[in-house]
Amino acid sequence: YNEERPHTGKHCYGKTPMQTWRDSIRSPMIELLCERYDTGAWTHGVSNFTLETLSSENQYGRMTGDRLKSMFNFIELKGESRRK
């Protein structure tokens, strides 16, 4: 199953679909973050969302949000958007 497709390590929230297996909904990003938290793996990430947004129930949820707090240093970069 997908052995020939290497994992790039890149994820974009909102583009990773909820997956189902035997009628249970799975979220690959939450599973990845929880696995890395449980093993103590160093994890680097970038997001356009605040911790409060990521911790909301319609995103990753409170439990994963608490884990994010202990896994990452959150640095807010303020200023004008550089998007064109």
PDB file of C-alpha atoms in Angstrom:
ATOM      1  CA  TYR A   1       0.000   0.000   0.000  1.00  0.00           C
ATOM      2  CA  ASN A   2       1.665   3.218  -1.219  1.00  0.00           C
ATOM      3  CA  GLU A   3       5.144   1.764  -0.791  1.00  0.00           C
ATOM      4  CA  GLU A   4       6.460   3.396  -3.939  1.00  0.00           C
ATOM      5  CA  ARG A   5       5.328   6.907  -2.962  1.00  0.00           C
ATOM      6  CA  PRO A   6       7.906   8.539  -0.654  1.00  0.00           C
ATOM      7  CA  HIS A   7       6.665  10.808   2.112  1.00  0.00           C
ATOM      8  CA  THR A   8       7.855  14.395   1.649  1.00  0.00           C
ATOM      9  CA  GLY A   9       7.135  15.514   5.210  1.00  0.00           C
ATOM     10  CA  LYS A  10       5.121  18.468   3.917  1.00  0.00           C
ATOM     11  CA  HIS A  11       1.574  18.992   5.116  1.00  0.00           C
ATOM     12  CA  CYS A  12      -0.843  21.810   4.498  1.00  0.00           C
ATOM     13  CA  TYR A  13      -3.761  21.969   6.900  1.00  0.00           C
ATOM     14  CA  GLY A  14      -7.041  21.991   5.085  1.00  0.00           C
ATOM     15  CA  LYS A  15      -5.598  20.083   2.148  1.00  0.00           C
ATOM     16  CA  THR A  16      -5.174  16.830   4.079  1.00  0.00           C
ATOM     17  CA  PRO A  17      -8.578  15.191   3.811  1.00  0.00           C
ATOM     18  CA  MET A  18     -10.310  13.350   6.606  1.00  0.00           C
ATOM     19  CA  GLN A  19      -9.881   9.660   5.859  1.00  0.00           C
ATOM     20  CA  THR A  20     -12.290   6.907   6.742  1.00  0.00           C
ATOM     21  CA  TRP A  21     -11.573   3.314   7.558  1.00  0.00           C
ATOM     22  CA  ARG A  22     -14.427   1.057   8.544  1.00  0.00           C
ATOM     23  CA  ASP A  23     -16.690   4.074   9.024  1.00  0.00           C
ATOM     24  CA  SER A  24     -14.411   5.842  11.513  1.00  0.00           C
ATOM     25  CA  ILE A  25     -13.114   9.303  10.611  1.00  0.00           C
ATOM     26  CA  ARG A  26      -9.366   9.772  10.879  1.00  0.00           C
ATOM     27  CA  SER A  27      -7.264  12.916  10.750  1.00  0.00           C
ATOM     28  CA  PRO A  28      -3.721  12.224   9.510  1.00  0.00           C
ATOM     29  CA  MET A  29      -2.316  15.508  10.867  1.00  0.00           C
ATOM     30  CA  ILE A  30      -3.627  14.923  14.399  1.00  0.00           C
ATOM     31  CA  GLU A  31      -2.296  11.364  14.328  1.00  0.00           C
ATOM     32  CA  LEU A  32       1.104  12.577  13.092  1.00  0.00           C
ATOM     33  CA  LEU A  33       1.365  15.299  15.744  1.00  0.00           C
ATOM     34  CA  CYS A  34       0.299  12.940  18.538  1.00  0.00           C
ATOM     35  CA  GLU A  35       2.770  10.256  17.428  1.00  0.00           C
ATOM     36  CA  ARG A  36       5.625  12.767  17.338  1.00  0.00           C
ATOM     37  CA  TYR A  37       4.576  14.099  20.766  1.00  0.00           C
ATOM     38  CA  ASP A  38       4.454  10.582  22.239  1.00  0.00           C
ATOM     39  CA  THR A  39       7.926   9.709  20.927  1.00  0.00           C
ATOM     40  CA  GLY A  40       9.473  13.085  21.788  1.00  0.00           C
ATOM     41  CA  ALA A  41      10.534  13.661  18.183  1.00  0.00           C
ATOM     42  CA  TRP A  42      11.747  17.121  17.232  1.00  0.00           C
ATOM     43  CA  THR A  43       9.118  18.768  15.094  1.00  0.00           C
ATOM     44  CA  HIS A  44       9.272  22.025  13.152  1.00  0.00           C
ATOM     45  CA  GLY A  45       6.198  23.696  11.731  1.00  0.00           C
ATOM     46  CA  VAL A  46       4.909  26.883  10.184  1.00  0.00           C
ATOM     47  CA  SER A  47       1.306  28.049  10.274  1.00  0.00           C
ATOM     48  CA  ASN A  48      -0.796  31.052   9.388  1.00  0.00           C
ATOM     49  CA  PHE A  49      -3.096  30.169  12.304  1.00  0.00           C
ATOM     50  CA  THR A  50      -2.813  31.202  15.949  1.00  0.00           C
ATOM     51  CA  LEU A  51      -2.572  28.592  18.697  1.00  0.00           C
ATOM     52  CA  GLU A  52      -6.130  29.479  19.733  1.00  0.00           C
ATOM     53  CA  THR A  53      -7.400  28.739  16.225  1.00  0.00           C
ATOM     54  CA  LEU A  54      -5.453  25.475  15.987  1.00  0.00           C
ATOM     55  CA  SER A  55      -6.782  24.416  19.419  1.00  0.00           C
ATOM     56  CA  SER A  56     -10.424  24.991  18.517  1.00  0.00           C
ATOM     57  CA  GLU A  57     -12.735  22.000  18.205  1.00  0.00           C
ATOM     58  CA  ASN A  58     -13.246  22.535  14.469  1.00  0.00           C
ATOM     59  CA  GLN A  59      -9.457  22.381  13.867  1.00  0.00           C
ATOM     60  CA  TYR A  60      -7.198  20.058  15.924  1.00  0.00           C
ATOM     61  CA  GLY A  61      -9.049  20.197  19.251  1.00  0.00           C
ATOM     62  CA  ARG A  62      -8.028  21.074  22.794  1.00  0.00           C
ATOM     63  CA  MET A  63      -5.954  17.956  23.506  1.00  0.00           C
ATOM     64  CA  THR A  64      -3.800  18.380  20.398  1.00  0.00           C
ATOM     65  CA  GLY A  65      -3.641  22.136  21.061  1.00  0.00           C
ATOM     66  CA  ASP A  66      -2.168  21.445  24.512  1.00  0.00           C
ATOM     67  CA  ARG A  67       0.409  19.179  22.910  1.00  0.00           C
ATOM     68  CA  LEU A  68       1.247  21.870  20.354  1.00  0.00           C
ATOM     69  CA  LYS A  69       1.986  24.277  23.229  1.00  0.00           C
ATOM     70  CA  SER A  70       4.581  21.904  24.652  1.00  0.00           C
ATOM     71  CA  MET A  71       6.064  20.925  21.267  1.00  0.00           C
ATOM     72  CA  PHE A  72       6.560  24.336  19.634  1.00  0.00           C
ATOM     73  CA  ASN A  73       7.720  27.873  20.330  1.00  0.00           C
ATOM     74  CA  PHE A  74       5.118  30.172  18.816  1.00  0.00           C
ATOM     75  CA  ILE A  75       6.552  33.331  17.263  1.00  0.00           C
ATOM     76  CA  GLU A  76       4.138  35.815  15.737  1.00  0.00           C
ATOM     77  CA  LEU A  77       5.491  37.777  12.805  1.00  0.00           C
ATOM     78  CA  LYS A  78       3.598  41.035  12.501  1.00  0.00           C
ATOM     79  CA  GLY A  79       3.508  43.271   9.492  1.00  0.00           C
ATOM     80  CA  GLU A  80       1.998  43.709   6.084  1.00  0.00           C
ATOM     81  CA  SER A  81       1.311  40.700   3.909  1.00  0.00           C
ATOM     82  CA  ARG A  82       3.933  40.079   1.238  1.00  0.00           C
ATOM     83  CA  ARG A  83       1.520  38.206  -0.977  1.00  0.00           C
ATOM     84  CA  LYS A  84       1.013  39.702  -4.408  1.00  0.00           C
TER      85      LYS A  84
END
